[in-house]
Each structure stands twice: as C-alpha cells, then as structure tokens.
Amino acid sequence: MPLIMVYMVILYSYFIKIGITREVPKGILSSLILAFGGIGIVTYLNGWPLKMSAPPLVRFFYKTFFPALIVPCLAMLYAFYLRIDQYGLTEERYSGVLIGGWMFVMALLFTFRTPRLRTIFIGLIVVFVMANFGGPLSAVRLSEASQLARLQAVLEKNNILVEGTLVLKAHDVSPQDRRVIS
C-alpha cells in the first residue's frame, strides 16, 4: 500500500507536468494509469479482510484510493480519445477504453458509496464479455470498421477509390497519406 501511494504521488506529479507543458505523451500515459489502477484494485481486494483492524496507513489507503483514481481515469480516457481521433480505433485502444471506463465507474461507486466487493468482479466480467462477445460492439468488429473507414476516407481523398471502385492509375499521394494507407 505504501508503494501504491508513492506511485500515486509520482503519477499526480506527472499530471502537473502534462498540465504545464499542455502535451499528452504518446503511448505511456495509459500504461502508467492502468498499472496504478490495476495494482491498486488488487491490493484493495487483498487487504479487505484487514480493513477494520488495520493500522492508520491502511485505513488511509482505503479512504483515498478510489477518490484518487478518478483523475487518472479521466486523464487516461482523454488520452485514448486523442489517439482514437488521430489514428482510429484499434483492439488495444478499445480494450483500454473499456478497462478505463470500468475503473472510472468503480472509482465513482466506491467514492460516493461503498457497494459490495462483488461489484468489482461483476463489472469486470461485463467488460470482458463486451470486448470479446459483444457482437457489433466487440473489439474486433469496432476496430475493423474504424480502420476500414479511415482507409476508405484516405483512398477517396486521393481519388484512388471513386464511387466504390478502385482506380488503378498513378496517383500523387503524400507521404502522410501513404503511411495511413499502409
């Protein structure tokens, strides 16, 4: 628990740096927050039987962990929004948004009322079922549709796809659009 609290201080310091520079780093922010939230929730669950007879530091952790998780979850969801807006939805980003959303909902629930511990497990099961067996909302289908729509937009912009037909002639395509197409 003390290590998680130190991690929280480092994470919030990182948020201050992001606020000063006004630049969200690519790729690292979500990993840091997922690690903090995941390890924190597992620690929360493991220490539950000791909660009532725990020393003051443990009681402080139980009081502050979920409220402290709200800001990191919002930052992570914003970072995912930026990347999805730039590059489209992928399975990894979809999973990150689902887990981040789950952590955010758990943080709100455990901050404003104390539900049963099974709420954590039930929410996690719902997230996994949505990601894998969600039909049109599954990670594979949504990411495939997103990436296909991105490709189609770039091909149409460069007159390679005209009215649903590929035009096979030499095109002057910018290096940025070539990267998107590949």
PDB file of C-alpha atoms in Angstrom:
ATOM      1  CA  MET A   1       0.000   0.000   0.000  1.00  0.00           C
ATOM      2  CA  PRO A   2       2.788   2.495   0.702  1.00  0.00           C
ATOM      3  CA  LEU A   3       4.268   1.792  -2.739  1.00  0.00           C
ATOM      4  CA  ILE A   4       0.922   2.451  -4.399  1.00  0.00           C
ATOM      5  CA  MET A   5       0.654   5.729  -2.537  1.00  0.00           C
ATOM      6  CA  VAL A   6       4.161   6.718  -3.689  1.00  0.00           C
ATOM      7  CA  TYR A   7       3.173   5.738  -7.247  1.00  0.00           C
ATOM      8  CA  MET A   8       0.101   7.958  -6.859  1.00  0.00           C
ATOM      9  CA  VAL A   9       2.261  10.935  -5.886  1.00  0.00           C
ATOM     10  CA  ILE A  10       4.528  10.310  -8.890  1.00  0.00           C
ATOM     11  CA  LEU A  11       1.508   9.966 -11.176  1.00  0.00           C
ATOM     12  CA  TYR A  12      -0.059  13.206  -9.947  1.00  0.00           C
ATOM     13  CA  SER A  13       3.323  14.939 -10.387  1.00  0.00           C
ATOM     14  CA  TYR A  14       3.319  13.674 -13.954  1.00  0.00           C
ATOM     15  CA  PHE A  15      -0.167  15.172 -14.422  1.00  0.00           C
ATOM     16  CA  ILE A  16       1.156  18.531 -13.213  1.00  0.00           C
ATOM     17  CA  LYS A  17       3.946  18.294 -15.808  1.00  0.00           C
ATOM     18  CA  ILE A  18       1.372  17.473 -18.513  1.00  0.00           C
ATOM     19  CA  GLY A  19      -0.696  20.458 -17.367  1.00  0.00           C
ATOM     20  CA  ILE A  20       2.303  22.786 -17.573  1.00  0.00           C
ATOM     21  CA  THR A  21       3.548  21.560 -20.964  1.00  0.00           C
ATOM     22  CA  ARG A  22      -0.007  21.011 -22.290  1.00  0.00           C
ATOM     23  CA  GLU A  23       1.187  17.933 -24.135  1.00  0.00           C
ATOM     24  CA  VAL A  24      -0.178  14.433 -23.588  1.00  0.00           C
ATOM     25  CA  PRO A  25       2.609  11.882 -24.130  1.00  0.00           C
ATOM     26  CA  LYS A  26       2.031   9.203 -26.746  1.00  0.00           C
ATOM     27  CA  GLY A  27       1.561   5.660 -25.508  1.00  0.00           C
ATOM     28  CA  ILE A  28       2.914   5.820 -21.980  1.00  0.00           C
ATOM     29  CA  LEU A  29       0.166   7.545 -20.004  1.00  0.00           C
ATOM     30  CA  SER A  30      -2.410   4.776 -20.311  1.00  0.00           C
ATOM     31  CA  SER A  31       0.133   2.122 -19.274  1.00  0.00           C
ATOM     32  CA  LEU A  32       1.062   4.065 -16.142  1.00  0.00           C
ATOM     33  CA  ILE A  33      -2.560   4.590 -15.164  1.00  0.00           C
ATOM     34  CA  LEU A  34      -3.654   1.024 -15.936  1.00  0.00           C
ATOM     35  CA  ALA A  35      -0.802  -0.268 -13.770  1.00  0.00           C
ATOM     36  CA  PHE A  36      -1.707   2.098 -10.929  1.00  0.00           C
ATOM     37  CA  GLY A  37      -5.412   1.278 -11.094  1.00  0.00           C
ATOM     38  CA  GLY A  38      -4.986  -2.460 -11.578  1.00  0.00           C
ATOM     39  CA  ILE A  39      -2.423  -2.959  -8.816  1.00  0.00           C
ATOM     40  CA  GLY A  40      -4.373  -0.625  -6.544  1.00  0.00           C
ATOM     41  CA  ILE A  41      -7.642  -2.513  -7.016  1.00  0.00           C
ATOM     42  CA  VAL A  42      -5.957  -5.886  -6.458  1.00  0.00           C
ATOM     43  CA  THR A  43      -4.346  -4.504  -3.280  1.00  0.00           C
ATOM     44  CA  TYR A  44      -7.707  -3.113  -2.186  1.00  0.00           C
ATOM     45  CA  LEU A  45      -9.296  -6.539  -2.595  1.00  0.00           C
ATOM     46  CA  ASN A  46      -6.435  -8.408  -0.902  1.00  0.00           C
ATOM     47  CA  GLY A  47      -6.421  -6.169   2.134  1.00  0.00           C
ATOM     48  CA  TRP A  48     -10.181  -6.119   2.606  1.00  0.00           C
ATOM     49  CA  PRO A  49     -10.255  -8.640   5.491  1.00  0.00           C
ATOM     50  CA  LEU A  50      -7.766  -6.466   7.409  1.00  0.00           C
ATOM     51  CA  LYS A  51      -9.595  -3.209   6.784  1.00  0.00           C
ATOM     52  CA  MET A  52     -11.274  -2.824  10.166  1.00  0.00           C
ATOM     53  CA  SER A  53      -8.318  -3.742  12.363  1.00  0.00           C
ATOM     54  CA  ALA A  54      -5.694  -2.134  10.138  1.00  0.00           C
ATOM     55  CA  PRO A  55      -3.086   0.450  11.069  1.00  0.00           C
ATOM     56  CA  PRO A  56      -3.784   4.099  10.153  1.00  0.00           C
ATOM     57  CA  LEU A  57      -1.863   3.933   6.841  1.00  0.00           C
ATOM     58  CA  VAL A  58      -4.038   1.078   5.589  1.00  0.00           C
ATOM     59  CA  ARG A  59      -7.232   2.877   6.631  1.00  0.00           C
ATOM     60  CA  PHE A  60      -5.949   5.985   4.840  1.00  0.00           C
ATOM     61  CA  PHE A  61      -5.399   3.904   1.691  1.00  0.00           C
ATOM     62  CA  TYR A  62      -8.966   2.561   1.854  1.00  0.00           C
ATOM     63  CA  LYS A  63     -10.308   6.073   2.260  1.00  0.00           C
ATOM     64  CA  THR A  64      -8.303   7.723  -0.514  1.00  0.00           C
ATOM     65  CA  PHE A  65      -7.551   5.162  -3.226  1.00  0.00           C
ATOM     66  CA  PHE A  66     -10.799   5.291  -5.209  1.00  0.00           C
ATOM     67  CA  PRO A  67     -11.211   9.091  -4.993  1.00  0.00           C
ATOM     68  CA  ALA A  68      -7.571   9.401  -6.126  1.00  0.00           C
ATOM     69  CA  LEU A  69      -8.299   7.097  -9.076  1.00  0.00           C
ATOM     70  CA  ILE A  70     -10.898   9.450 -10.622  1.00  0.00           C
ATOM     71  CA  VAL A  71      -8.442  11.995 -12.083  1.00  0.00           C
ATOM     72  CA  PRO A  72      -6.077   9.371 -13.565  1.00  0.00           C
ATOM     73  CA  CYS A  73      -9.025   7.587 -15.191  1.00  0.00           C
ATOM     74  CA  LEU A  74     -10.255  10.828 -16.739  1.00  0.00           C
ATOM     75  CA  ALA A  75      -6.732  11.593 -17.990  1.00  0.00           C
ATOM     76  CA  MET A  76      -6.431   8.099 -19.471  1.00  0.00           C
ATOM     77  CA  LEU A  77      -9.804   8.277 -21.202  1.00  0.00           C
ATOM     78  CA  TYR A  78      -8.843  11.687 -22.626  1.00  0.00           C
ATOM     79  CA  ALA A  79      -5.532  10.271 -23.890  1.00  0.00           C
ATOM     80  CA  PHE A  80      -7.390   7.396 -25.555  1.00  0.00           C
ATOM     81  CA  TYR A  81      -9.819   9.883 -27.112  1.00  0.00           C
ATOM     82  CA  LEU A  82      -6.898  11.836 -28.603  1.00  0.00           C
ATOM     83  CA  ARG A  83      -5.293   8.713 -30.099  1.00  0.00           C
ATOM     84  CA  ILE A  84      -8.573   7.330 -31.440  1.00  0.00           C
ATOM     85  CA  ASP A  85      -9.330  10.711 -33.006  1.00  0.00           C
ATOM     86  CA  GLN A  86      -5.880  10.754 -34.658  1.00  0.00           C
ATOM     87  CA  TYR A  87      -5.404   7.115 -35.654  1.00  0.00           C
ATOM     88  CA  GLY A  88      -8.769   5.401 -35.349  1.00  0.00           C
ATOM     89  CA  LEU A  89      -9.954   2.649 -33.057  1.00  0.00           C
ATOM     90  CA  THR A  90      -7.844  -0.466 -32.598  1.00  0.00           C
ATOM     91  CA  GLU A  91      -8.475  -3.526 -30.444  1.00  0.00           C
ATOM     92  CA  GLU A  92      -5.869  -2.329 -27.952  1.00  0.00           C
ATOM     93  CA  ARG A  93      -7.428   1.133 -27.662  1.00  0.00           C
ATOM     94  CA  TYR A  94     -10.916  -0.364 -27.395  1.00  0.00           C
ATOM     95  CA  SER A  95      -9.774  -2.615 -24.548  1.00  0.00           C
ATOM     96  CA  GLY A  96      -8.068   0.328 -22.861  1.00  0.00           C
ATOM     97  CA  VAL A  97     -11.218   2.442 -23.077  1.00  0.00           C
ATOM     98  CA  LEU A  98     -13.333  -0.403 -21.649  1.00  0.00           C
ATOM     99  CA  ILE A  99     -10.932  -1.041 -18.757  1.00  0.00           C
ATOM    100  CA  GLY A 100     -10.500   2.700 -18.173  1.00  0.00           C
ATOM    101  CA  GLY A 101     -14.269   3.172 -18.172  1.00  0.00           C
ATOM    102  CA  TRP A 102     -14.663   0.274 -15.758  1.00  0.00           C
ATOM    103  CA  MET A 103     -12.022   1.748 -13.424  1.00  0.00           C
ATOM    104  CA  PHE A 104     -13.722   5.148 -13.620  1.00  0.00           C
ATOM    105  CA  VAL A 105     -17.140   3.686 -12.754  1.00  0.00           C
ATOM    106  CA  MET A 106     -15.607   1.717  -9.854  1.00  0.00           C
ATOM    107  CA  ALA A 107     -13.839   4.865  -8.630  1.00  0.00           C
ATOM    108  CA  LEU A 108     -17.116   6.797  -8.659  1.00  0.00           C
ATOM    109  CA  LEU A 109     -19.080   3.994  -6.987  1.00  0.00           C
ATOM    110  CA  PHE A 110     -16.525   3.454  -4.229  1.00  0.00           C
ATOM    111  CA  THR A 111     -16.043   7.198  -3.713  1.00  0.00           C
ATOM    112  CA  PHE A 112     -19.677   8.162  -3.259  1.00  0.00           C
ATOM    113  CA  ARG A 113     -20.985   4.957  -1.701  1.00  0.00           C
ATOM    114  CA  THR A 114     -19.472   1.645  -0.735  1.00  0.00           C
ATOM    115  CA  PRO A 115     -21.011  -1.128  -2.804  1.00  0.00           C
ATOM    116  CA  ARG A 116     -20.329  -4.791  -2.227  1.00  0.00           C
ATOM    117  CA  LEU A 117     -16.967  -6.108  -3.367  1.00  0.00           C
ATOM    118  CA  ARG A 118     -18.650  -8.339  -5.927  1.00  0.00           C
ATOM    119  CA  THR A 119     -19.472  -5.134  -7.850  1.00  0.00           C
ATOM    120  CA  ILE A 120     -15.814  -5.050  -8.939  1.00  0.00           C
ATOM    121  CA  PHE A 121     -15.965  -8.595 -10.287  1.00  0.00           C
ATOM    122  CA  ILE A 122     -19.368  -8.231 -11.939  1.00  0.00           C
ATOM    123  CA  GLY A 123     -18.244  -5.038 -13.692  1.00  0.00           C
ATOM    124  CA  LEU A 124     -15.061  -6.714 -14.884  1.00  0.00           C
ATOM    125  CA  ILE A 125     -16.995  -9.696 -16.257  1.00  0.00           C
ATOM    126  CA  VAL A 126     -19.315  -7.334 -18.161  1.00  0.00           C
ATOM    127  CA  VAL A 127     -16.281  -5.551 -19.669  1.00  0.00           C
ATOM    128  CA  PHE A 128     -14.679  -8.819 -20.795  1.00  0.00           C
ATOM    129  CA  VAL A 129     -17.921 -10.123 -22.297  1.00  0.00           C
ATOM    130  CA  MET A 130     -18.442  -6.841 -24.181  1.00  0.00           C
ATOM    131  CA  ALA A 131     -14.902  -6.879 -25.537  1.00  0.00           C
ATOM    132  CA  ASN A 132     -14.984 -10.482 -26.695  1.00  0.00           C
ATOM    133  CA  PHE A 133     -18.564 -11.482 -27.360  1.00  0.00           C
ATOM    134  CA  GLY A 134     -20.292  -8.118 -27.776  1.00  0.00           C
ATOM    135  CA  GLY A 135     -21.461  -8.822 -31.313  1.00  0.00           C
ATOM    136  CA  PRO A 136     -21.395  -5.488 -33.124  1.00  0.00           C
ATOM    137  CA  LEU A 137     -19.736  -3.932 -30.050  1.00  0.00           C
ATOM    138  CA  SER A 138     -16.863  -6.419 -29.925  1.00  0.00           C
ATOM    139  CA  ALA A 139     -13.295  -5.167 -30.132  1.00  0.00           C
ATOM    140  CA  VAL A 140     -12.621  -6.890 -33.447  1.00  0.00           C
ATOM    141  CA  ARG A 141     -15.703  -5.566 -35.231  1.00  0.00           C
ATOM    142  CA  LEU A 142     -15.430  -1.986 -33.990  1.00  0.00           C
ATOM    143  CA  SER A 143     -11.705  -1.684 -34.675  1.00  0.00           C
ATOM    144  CA  GLU A 144     -12.109  -3.259 -38.123  1.00  0.00           C
ATOM    145  CA  ALA A 145     -14.903  -0.821 -39.008  1.00  0.00           C
ATOM    146  CA  SER A 146     -12.891   2.146 -37.730  1.00  0.00           C
ATOM    147  CA  GLN A 147      -9.729   1.257 -39.616  1.00  0.00           C
ATOM    148  CA  LEU A 148     -11.682   0.451 -42.805  1.00  0.00           C
ATOM    149  CA  ALA A 149     -13.474   3.822 -42.638  1.00  0.00           C
ATOM    150  CA  ARG A 150     -10.106   5.581 -42.204  1.00  0.00           C
ATOM    151  CA  LEU A 151      -8.645   3.743 -45.197  1.00  0.00           C
ATOM    152  CA  GLN A 152     -11.697   4.473 -47.325  1.00  0.00           C
ATOM    153  CA  ALA A 153     -11.558   8.199 -46.462  1.00  0.00           C
ATOM    154  CA  VAL A 154      -7.870   8.465 -47.451  1.00  0.00           C
ATOM    155  CA  LEU A 155      -8.397   6.500 -50.670  1.00  0.00           C
ATOM    156  CA  GLU A 156     -11.336   8.720 -51.646  1.00  0.00           C
ATOM    157  CA  LYS A 157      -9.386  11.874 -50.762  1.00  0.00           C
ATOM    158  CA  ASN A 158      -6.602  10.801 -53.139  1.00  0.00           C
ATOM    159  CA  ASN A 159      -9.039   9.687 -55.884  1.00  0.00           C
ATOM    160  CA  ILE A 160      -7.898   6.090 -55.610  1.00  0.00           C
ATOM    161  CA  LEU A 161     -11.395   4.962 -54.624  1.00  0.00           C
ATOM    162  CA  VAL A 162     -14.106   6.614 -56.714  1.00  0.00           C
ATOM    163  CA  GLU A 163     -17.750   5.655 -56.171  1.00  0.00           C
ATOM    164  CA  GLY A 164     -16.714   2.367 -54.572  1.00  0.00           C
ATOM    165  CA  THR A 165     -14.326   1.395 -57.374  1.00  0.00           C
ATOM    166  CA  LEU A 166     -10.529   1.323 -57.197  1.00  0.00           C
ATOM    167  CA  VAL A 167      -8.915   3.485 -59.859  1.00  0.00           C
ATOM    168  CA  LEU A 168      -5.663   1.833 -60.866  1.00  0.00           C
ATOM    169  CA  LYS A 169      -3.555   4.641 -62.245  1.00  0.00           C
ATOM    170  CA  ALA A 170      -0.581   6.590 -60.949  1.00  0.00           C
ATOM    171  CA  HIS A 171      -1.536   8.898 -58.092  1.00  0.00           C
ATOM    172  CA  ASP A 172       0.424  11.574 -56.314  1.00  0.00           C
ATOM    173  CA  VAL A 173      -0.098  10.562 -52.691  1.00  0.00           C
ATOM    174  CA  SER A 174       1.514  12.485 -49.838  1.00  0.00           C
ATOM    175  CA  PRO A 175       3.924  10.579 -47.551  1.00  0.00           C
ATOM    176  CA  GLN A 176       1.481  11.040 -44.646  1.00  0.00           C
ATOM    177  CA  ASP A 177      -1.383   9.502 -46.637  1.00  0.00           C
ATOM    178  CA  ARG A 178       0.905   6.670 -47.801  1.00  0.00           C
ATOM    179  CA  ARG A 179       1.564   5.873 -44.145  1.00  0.00           C
ATOM    180  CA  VAL A 180      -2.165   5.817 -43.371  1.00  0.00           C
ATOM    181  CA  ILE A 181      -2.848   3.579 -46.378  1.00  0.00           C
ATOM    182  CA  SER A 182      -0.098   1.126 -45.459  1.00  0.00           C
TER     183      SER A 182
END
